[in-house]
Tab-separated table of C-alpha atoms in Angstrom:
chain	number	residue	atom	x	y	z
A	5	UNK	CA	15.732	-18.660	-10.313
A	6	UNK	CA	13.110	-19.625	-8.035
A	7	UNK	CA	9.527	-17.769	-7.108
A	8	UNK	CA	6.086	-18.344	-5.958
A	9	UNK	CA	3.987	-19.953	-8.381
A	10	UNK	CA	0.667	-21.057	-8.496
A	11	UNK	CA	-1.269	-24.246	-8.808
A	12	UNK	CA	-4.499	-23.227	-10.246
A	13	UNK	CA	-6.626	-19.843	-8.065
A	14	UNK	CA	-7.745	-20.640	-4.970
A	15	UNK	CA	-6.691	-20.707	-1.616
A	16	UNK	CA	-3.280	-20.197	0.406
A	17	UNK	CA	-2.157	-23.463	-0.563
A	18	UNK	CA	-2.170	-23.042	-4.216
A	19	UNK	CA	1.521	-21.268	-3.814
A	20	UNK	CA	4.603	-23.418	-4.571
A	21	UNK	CA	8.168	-21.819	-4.532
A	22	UNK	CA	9.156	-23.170	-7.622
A	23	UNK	CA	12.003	-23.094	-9.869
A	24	UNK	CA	11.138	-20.389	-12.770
A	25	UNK	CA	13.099	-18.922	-16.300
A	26	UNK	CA	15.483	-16.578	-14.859
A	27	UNK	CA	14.968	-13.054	-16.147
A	28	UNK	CA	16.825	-11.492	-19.354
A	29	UNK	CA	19.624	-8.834	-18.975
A	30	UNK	CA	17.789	-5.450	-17.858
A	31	UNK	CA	16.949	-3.223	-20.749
A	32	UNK	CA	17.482	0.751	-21.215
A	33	UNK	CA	16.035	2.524	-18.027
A	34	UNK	CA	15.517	-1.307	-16.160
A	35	UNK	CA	17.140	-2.095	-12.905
A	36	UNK	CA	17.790	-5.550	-11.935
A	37	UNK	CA	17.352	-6.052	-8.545
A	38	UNK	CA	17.992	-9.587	-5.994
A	39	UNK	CA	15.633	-9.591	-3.943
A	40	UNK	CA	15.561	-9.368	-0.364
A	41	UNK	CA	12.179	-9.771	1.046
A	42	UNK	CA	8.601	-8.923	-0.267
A	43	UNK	CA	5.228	-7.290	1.242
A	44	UNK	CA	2.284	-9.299	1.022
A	45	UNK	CA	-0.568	-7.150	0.135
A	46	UNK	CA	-4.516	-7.253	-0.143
A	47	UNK	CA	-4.338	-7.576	-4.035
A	48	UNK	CA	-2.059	-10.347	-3.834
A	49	UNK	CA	-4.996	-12.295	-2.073
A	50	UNK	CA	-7.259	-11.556	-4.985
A	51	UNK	CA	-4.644	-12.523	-7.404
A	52	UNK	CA	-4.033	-15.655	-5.994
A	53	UNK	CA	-8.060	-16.294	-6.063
A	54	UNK	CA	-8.210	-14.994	-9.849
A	55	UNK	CA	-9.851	-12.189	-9.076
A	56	UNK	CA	-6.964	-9.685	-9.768
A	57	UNK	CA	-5.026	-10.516	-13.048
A	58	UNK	CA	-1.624	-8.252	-13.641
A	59	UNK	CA	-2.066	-5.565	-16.258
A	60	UNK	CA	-0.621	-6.623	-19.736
A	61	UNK	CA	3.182	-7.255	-19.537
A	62	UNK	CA	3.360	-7.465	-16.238
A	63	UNK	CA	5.034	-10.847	-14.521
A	64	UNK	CA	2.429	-13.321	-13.367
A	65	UNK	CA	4.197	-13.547	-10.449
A	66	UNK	CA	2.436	-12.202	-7.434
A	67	UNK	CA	3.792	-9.487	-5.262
A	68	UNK	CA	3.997	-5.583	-6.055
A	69	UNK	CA	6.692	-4.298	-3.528
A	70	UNK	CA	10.145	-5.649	-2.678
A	71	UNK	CA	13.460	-4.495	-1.470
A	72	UNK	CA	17.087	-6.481	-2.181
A	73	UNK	CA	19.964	-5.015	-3.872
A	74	UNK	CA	20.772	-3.671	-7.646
A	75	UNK	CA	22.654	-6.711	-9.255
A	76	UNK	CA	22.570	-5.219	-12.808
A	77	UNK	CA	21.667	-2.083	-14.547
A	78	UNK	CA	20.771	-1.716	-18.262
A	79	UNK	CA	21.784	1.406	-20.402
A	80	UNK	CA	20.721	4.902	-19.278
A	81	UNK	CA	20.189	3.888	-15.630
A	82	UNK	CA	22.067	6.764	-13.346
A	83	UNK	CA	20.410	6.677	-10.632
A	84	UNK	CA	21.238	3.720	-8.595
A	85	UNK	CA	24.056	1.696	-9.006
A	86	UNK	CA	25.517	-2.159	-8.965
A	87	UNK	CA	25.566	-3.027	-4.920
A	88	UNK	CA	23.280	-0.735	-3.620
A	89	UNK	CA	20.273	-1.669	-1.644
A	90	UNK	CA	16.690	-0.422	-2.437
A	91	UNK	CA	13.499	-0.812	-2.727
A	92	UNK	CA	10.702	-0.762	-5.698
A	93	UNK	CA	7.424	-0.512	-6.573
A	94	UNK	CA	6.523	-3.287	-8.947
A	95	UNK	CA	3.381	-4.109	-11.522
A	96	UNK	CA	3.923	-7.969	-10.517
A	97	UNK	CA	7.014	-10.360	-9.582
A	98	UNK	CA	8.052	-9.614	-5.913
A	99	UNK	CA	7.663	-13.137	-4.733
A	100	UNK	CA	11.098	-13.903	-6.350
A	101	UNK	CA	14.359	-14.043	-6.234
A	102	UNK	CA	14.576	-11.665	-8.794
A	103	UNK	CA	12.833	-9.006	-10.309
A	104	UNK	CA	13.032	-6.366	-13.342
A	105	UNK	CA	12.003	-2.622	-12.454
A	106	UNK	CA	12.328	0.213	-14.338
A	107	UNK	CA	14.594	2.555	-12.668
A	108	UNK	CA	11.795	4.993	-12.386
A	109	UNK	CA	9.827	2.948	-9.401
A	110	UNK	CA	13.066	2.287	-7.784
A	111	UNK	CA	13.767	3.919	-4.391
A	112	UNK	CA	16.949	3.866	-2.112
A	113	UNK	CA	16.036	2.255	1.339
A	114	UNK	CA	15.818	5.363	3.725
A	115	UNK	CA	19.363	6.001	6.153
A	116	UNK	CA	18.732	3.626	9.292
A	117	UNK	CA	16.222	1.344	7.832
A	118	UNK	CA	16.363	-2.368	7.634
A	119	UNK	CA	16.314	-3.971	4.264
A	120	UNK	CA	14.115	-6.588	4.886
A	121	UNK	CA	11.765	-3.956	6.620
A	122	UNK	CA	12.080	-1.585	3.541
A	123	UNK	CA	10.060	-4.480	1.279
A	124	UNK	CA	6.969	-3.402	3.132
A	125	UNK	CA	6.671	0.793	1.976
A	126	UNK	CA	6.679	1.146	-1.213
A	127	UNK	CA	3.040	0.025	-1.940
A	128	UNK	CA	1.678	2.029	1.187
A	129	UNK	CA	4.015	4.663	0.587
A	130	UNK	CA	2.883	5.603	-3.139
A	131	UNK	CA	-0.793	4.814	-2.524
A	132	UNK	CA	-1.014	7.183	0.529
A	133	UNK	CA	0.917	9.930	-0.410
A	134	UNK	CA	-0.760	9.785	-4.363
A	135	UNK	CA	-4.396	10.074	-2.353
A	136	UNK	CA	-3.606	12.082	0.746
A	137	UNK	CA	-1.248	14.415	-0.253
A	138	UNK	CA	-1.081	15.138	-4.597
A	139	UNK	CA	-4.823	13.964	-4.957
A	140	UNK	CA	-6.398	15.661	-1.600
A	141	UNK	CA	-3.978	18.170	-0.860
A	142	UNK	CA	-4.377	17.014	3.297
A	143	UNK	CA	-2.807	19.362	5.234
A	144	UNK	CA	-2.328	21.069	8.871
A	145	UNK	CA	-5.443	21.293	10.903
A	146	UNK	CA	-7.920	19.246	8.607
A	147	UNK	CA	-9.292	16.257	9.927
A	148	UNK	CA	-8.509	12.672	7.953
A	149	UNK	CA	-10.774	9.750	8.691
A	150	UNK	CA	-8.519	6.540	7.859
A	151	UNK	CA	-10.741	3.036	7.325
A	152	UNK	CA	-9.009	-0.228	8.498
A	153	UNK	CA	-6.421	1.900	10.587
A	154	UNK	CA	-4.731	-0.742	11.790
A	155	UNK	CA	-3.973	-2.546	7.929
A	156	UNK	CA	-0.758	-1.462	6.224
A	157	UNK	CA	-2.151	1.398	4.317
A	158	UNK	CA	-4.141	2.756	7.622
A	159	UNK	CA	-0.776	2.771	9.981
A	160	UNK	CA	1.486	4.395	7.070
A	161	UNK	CA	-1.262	7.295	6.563
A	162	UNK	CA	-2.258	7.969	10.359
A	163	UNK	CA	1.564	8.779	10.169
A	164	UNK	CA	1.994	10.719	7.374
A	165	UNK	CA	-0.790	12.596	8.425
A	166	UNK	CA	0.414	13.552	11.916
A	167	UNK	CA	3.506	14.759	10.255
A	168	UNK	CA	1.600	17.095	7.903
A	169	UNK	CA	-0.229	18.315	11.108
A	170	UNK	CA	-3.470	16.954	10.535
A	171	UNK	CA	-6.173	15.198	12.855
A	172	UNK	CA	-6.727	11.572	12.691
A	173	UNK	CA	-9.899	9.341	12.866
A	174	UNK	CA	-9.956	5.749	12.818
A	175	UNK	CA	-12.477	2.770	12.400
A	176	UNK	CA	-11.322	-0.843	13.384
A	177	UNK	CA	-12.544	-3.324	14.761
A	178	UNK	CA	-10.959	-4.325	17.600
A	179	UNK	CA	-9.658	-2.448	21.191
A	180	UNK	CA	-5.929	-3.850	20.174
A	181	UNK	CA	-5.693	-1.840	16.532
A	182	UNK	CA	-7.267	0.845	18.273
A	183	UNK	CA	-4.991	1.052	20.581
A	184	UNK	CA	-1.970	0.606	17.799
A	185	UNK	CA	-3.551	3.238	16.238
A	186	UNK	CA	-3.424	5.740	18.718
A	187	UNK	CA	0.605	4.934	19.482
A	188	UNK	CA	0.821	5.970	15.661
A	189	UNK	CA	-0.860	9.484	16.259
A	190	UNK	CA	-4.919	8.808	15.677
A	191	UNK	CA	-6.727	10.925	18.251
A	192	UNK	CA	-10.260	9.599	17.660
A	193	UNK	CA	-10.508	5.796	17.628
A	194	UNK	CA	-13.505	4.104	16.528
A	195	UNK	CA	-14.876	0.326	16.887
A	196	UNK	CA	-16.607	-0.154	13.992
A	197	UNK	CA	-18.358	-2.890	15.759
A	198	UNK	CA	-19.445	-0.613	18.534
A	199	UNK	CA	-19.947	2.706	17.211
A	200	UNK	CA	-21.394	4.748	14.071
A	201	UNK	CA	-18.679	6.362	12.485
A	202	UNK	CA	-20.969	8.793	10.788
A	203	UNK	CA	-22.335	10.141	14.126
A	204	UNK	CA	-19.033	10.677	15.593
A	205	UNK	CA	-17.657	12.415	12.576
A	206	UNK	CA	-20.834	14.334	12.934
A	207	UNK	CA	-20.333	16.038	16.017
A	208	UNK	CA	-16.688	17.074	14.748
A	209	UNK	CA	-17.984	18.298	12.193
A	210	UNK	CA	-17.260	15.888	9.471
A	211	UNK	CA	-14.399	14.654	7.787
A	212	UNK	CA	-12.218	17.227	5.668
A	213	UNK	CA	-10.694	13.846	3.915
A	214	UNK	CA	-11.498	10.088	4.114
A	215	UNK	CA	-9.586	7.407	3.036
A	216	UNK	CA	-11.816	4.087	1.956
A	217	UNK	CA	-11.279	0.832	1.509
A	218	UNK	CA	-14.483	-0.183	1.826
A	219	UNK	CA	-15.682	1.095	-1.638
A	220	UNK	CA	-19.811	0.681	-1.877
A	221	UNK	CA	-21.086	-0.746	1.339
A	222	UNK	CA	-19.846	2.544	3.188
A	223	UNK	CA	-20.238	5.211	0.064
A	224	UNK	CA	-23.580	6.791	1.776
A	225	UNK	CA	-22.232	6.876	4.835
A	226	UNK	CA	-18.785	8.211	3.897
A	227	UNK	CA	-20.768	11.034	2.053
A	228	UNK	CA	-22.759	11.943	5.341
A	229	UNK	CA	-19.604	11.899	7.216
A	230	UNK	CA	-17.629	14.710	4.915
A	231	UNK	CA	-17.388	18.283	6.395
A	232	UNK	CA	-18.435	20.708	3.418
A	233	UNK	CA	-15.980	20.329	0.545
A	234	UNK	CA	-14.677	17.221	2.159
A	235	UNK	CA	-12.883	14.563	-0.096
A	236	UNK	CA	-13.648	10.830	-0.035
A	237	UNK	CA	-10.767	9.094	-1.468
A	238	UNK	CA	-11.862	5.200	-2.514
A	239	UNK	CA	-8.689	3.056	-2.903
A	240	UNK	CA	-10.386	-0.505	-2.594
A	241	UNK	CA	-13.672	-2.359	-2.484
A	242	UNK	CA	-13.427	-4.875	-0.083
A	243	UNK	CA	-17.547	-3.415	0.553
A	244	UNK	CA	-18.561	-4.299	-3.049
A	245	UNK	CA	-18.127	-2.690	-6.466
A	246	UNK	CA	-21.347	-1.152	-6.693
A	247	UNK	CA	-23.007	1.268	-4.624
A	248	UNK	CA	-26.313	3.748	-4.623
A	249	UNK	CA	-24.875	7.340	-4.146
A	250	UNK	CA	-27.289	10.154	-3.196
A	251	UNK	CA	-26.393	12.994	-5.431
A	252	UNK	CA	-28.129	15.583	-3.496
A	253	UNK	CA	-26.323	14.690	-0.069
A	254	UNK	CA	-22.739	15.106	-2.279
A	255	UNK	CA	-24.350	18.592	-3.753
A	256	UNK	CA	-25.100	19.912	-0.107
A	257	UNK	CA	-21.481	18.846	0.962
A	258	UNK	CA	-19.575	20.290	-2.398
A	259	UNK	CA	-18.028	17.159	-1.801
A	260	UNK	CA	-15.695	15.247	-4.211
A	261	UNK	CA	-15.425	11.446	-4.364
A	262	UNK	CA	-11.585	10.115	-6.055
A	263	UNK	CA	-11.756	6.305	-7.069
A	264	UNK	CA	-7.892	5.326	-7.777
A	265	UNK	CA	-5.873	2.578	-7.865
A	266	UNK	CA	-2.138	2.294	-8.478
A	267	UNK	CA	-1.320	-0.732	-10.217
A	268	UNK	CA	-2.850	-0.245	-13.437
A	269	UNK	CA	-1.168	3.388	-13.529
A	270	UNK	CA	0.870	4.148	-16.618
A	271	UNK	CA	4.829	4.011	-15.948
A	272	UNK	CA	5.058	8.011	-16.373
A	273	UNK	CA	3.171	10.578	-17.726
A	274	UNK	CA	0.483	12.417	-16.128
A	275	UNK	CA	-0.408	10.626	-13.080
A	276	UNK	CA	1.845	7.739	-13.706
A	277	UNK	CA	4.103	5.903	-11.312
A	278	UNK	CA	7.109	7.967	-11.876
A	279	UNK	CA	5.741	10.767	-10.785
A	280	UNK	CA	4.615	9.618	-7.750
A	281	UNK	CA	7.716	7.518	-6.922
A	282	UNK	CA	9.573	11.102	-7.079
A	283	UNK	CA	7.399	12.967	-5.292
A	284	UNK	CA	7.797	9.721	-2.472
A	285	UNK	CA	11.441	10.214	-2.507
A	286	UNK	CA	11.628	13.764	-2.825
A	287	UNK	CA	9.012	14.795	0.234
A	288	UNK	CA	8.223	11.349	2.132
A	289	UNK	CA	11.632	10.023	2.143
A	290	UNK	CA	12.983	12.572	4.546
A	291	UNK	CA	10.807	11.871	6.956
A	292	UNK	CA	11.404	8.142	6.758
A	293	UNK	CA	15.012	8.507	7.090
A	294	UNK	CA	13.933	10.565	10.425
A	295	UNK	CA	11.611	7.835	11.630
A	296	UNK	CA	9.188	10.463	11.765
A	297	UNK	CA	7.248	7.741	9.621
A	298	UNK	CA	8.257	4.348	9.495
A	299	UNK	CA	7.030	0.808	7.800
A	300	UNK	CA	4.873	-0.976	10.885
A	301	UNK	CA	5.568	-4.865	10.498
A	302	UNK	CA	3.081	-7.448	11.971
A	303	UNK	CA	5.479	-10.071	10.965
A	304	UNK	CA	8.169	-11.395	8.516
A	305	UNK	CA	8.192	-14.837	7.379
A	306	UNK	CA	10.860	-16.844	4.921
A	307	UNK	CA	8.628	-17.221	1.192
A	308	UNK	CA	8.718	-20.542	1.344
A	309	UNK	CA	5.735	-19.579	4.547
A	310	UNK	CA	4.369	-17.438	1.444
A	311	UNK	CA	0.400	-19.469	2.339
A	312	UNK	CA	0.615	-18.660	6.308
A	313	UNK	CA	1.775	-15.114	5.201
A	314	UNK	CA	-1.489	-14.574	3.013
A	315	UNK	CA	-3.712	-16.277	5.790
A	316	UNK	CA	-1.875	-13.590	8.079
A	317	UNK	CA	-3.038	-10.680	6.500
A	318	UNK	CA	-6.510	-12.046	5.899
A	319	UNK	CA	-6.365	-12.386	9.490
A	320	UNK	CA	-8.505	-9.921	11.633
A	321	UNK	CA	-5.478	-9.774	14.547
A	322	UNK	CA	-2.573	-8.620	11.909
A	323	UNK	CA	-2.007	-4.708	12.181
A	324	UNK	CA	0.653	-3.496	9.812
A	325	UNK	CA	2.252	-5.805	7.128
A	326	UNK	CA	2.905	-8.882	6.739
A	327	UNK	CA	6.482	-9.505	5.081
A	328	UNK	CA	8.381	-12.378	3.400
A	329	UNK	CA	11.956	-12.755	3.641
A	330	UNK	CA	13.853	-14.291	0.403
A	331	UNK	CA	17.118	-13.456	1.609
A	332	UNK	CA	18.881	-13.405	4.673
């Protein structure tokens, strides 16, 4: 089969769609799926710079969400059948023309819903809906501020949010996300470049959940901006690893701070990927199917574009995602 290698870290231009071993039969509780397009994502950058190695076992191959269609299924697998089209949450090997999944991070693509559009929710889906909704417990009439709103994760959880009846603030930093941002359902929109978060949350009266990116270079300030027992949910560090946190200002807010990631999660067990595929597909789903929520696409490119695709979504004008198209 053929997939997106690379020549040494580095830049964009390290990728070469190459021709790779094709992948054994699929083992007890593994789906085998052909692949019909794949989301690019943030840790695919850092992967490709060697900053972001796949946890042990885990393909080399870059990419950690893809939709296509089951080709095989090994023993035990009852879920999804020979033929049918879905899409998966993977540890590694999305850029490809193939990939092995167990059945457990395998979803159907939602009633109504392009294929090629379904490659790009699986990654936003579990990481929003682990943070917002099982980890934070967001719900009706509680205010959510959402950094980068206009990235992949910040349009997918100004949605879900609306749809659980919740307020949304933004940061970005330009008027065009903003204004994406607001078409999605954010009601407070704030240019990062422009204004101080942390004084606008202020006179709301803080933030009942945030949702960070930005790890340490905003950790102070995301603590001043919490309403009393607020939540600051840190799912990337694009700010820097480490940060000074004022223990005192967290005490006077009863505030909590979650640091999570999903790729390194265990395949099930407590807090593992199964469980938060199911909960996906058992609440989220629905609502997809409805287009209440649905995947926002800044572009789709064929994989053999895989280098334009990164420099997309490293690009300050891209809201949404950024797919790559394997198969027509």
């Amino acid at each position: 089969m053929y997939a997106i290698t690379l020549d040494g870290f580095g830049g964009p231009e390290v990728m070469r769609w190459a021709s790779v071993a094709d992948l054994p039969a699929p083992g007890p509780g593994e789906v085998l799926i052909e692949v019909a397009a794949a989301g690019v994502n943030r840790a695919d950058l850092m992967q490709r710079q060697g900053f972001y190695p796949p946890p042990p076992g885990a393909s080399e191959v870059l990419g950690l969400e893809c939709s296509g269609v089951v080709s095989r299924v090994g023993a035990g697998v009852r879920d999804f059948e020979v033929g049918q089209s879905v899409c998966a949450l993977l540890s590694g090997g999305g850029y490809a023309e193939q990939v092995l999944v167990p059945e457990t991070q395998v979803l159907p693509v939602p009633d109504g819903l392009d294929v090629v559009a379904a490659a790009g929710l699986p990654e936003v889906a579990a990481t929003v809906w682990s943070n917002l909704v099982m980890r934070a417990g967001l719900h009706a009439g509680q205010l959510l501020l959402v950094h980068g709103g206009g990235s992949g994760i910040g349009t997918h959880a100004i949605q879900v949010a609306v749809s659980l009846g919740a307020r949304v603030a933004v940061t970005a930093g330009s008027g065009a996300k903003l204004a994406r941002c607001k078409e999605l359902g954010a009601s407070t929109l704030i240019n990062y470049r422009e204004a101080d978060f942390v004084a606008v949350l202020g006179d709301m009266g803080g933030a009942d959940v945030i949702l960070d990116n930005m790890g340490a270079a905003y950790l102070g300030r995301n603590v001043a901006a919490l309403a009393p027992d607020g939540q600051l949910c840190v799912i990337g560090m694009q700010g820097g690893a480490r940060g000074e946190l004022n223990l005192g200002a967290l005490l006077g807010k009863r505030g909590t701070i979650h640091a999570t990631g999903l790729r390194g999660r265990p395949a099930t067990g407590r807090a593992g990927k199964a469980e938060i595929i199911a909960e996906v597909r058992r609440q989220l789903w629905p609502l997809v199917a409805e287009g209440v929520v649905a995947p926002v696409v800044h572009a789709e490119l064929p994989v053999t574009e895989a280098a334009e695709g990164h420099r997309l979504l490293d690009s300050a004008e891209t809201v949404g995602k950024v797919i790559l198209r394997v198969r027509d």
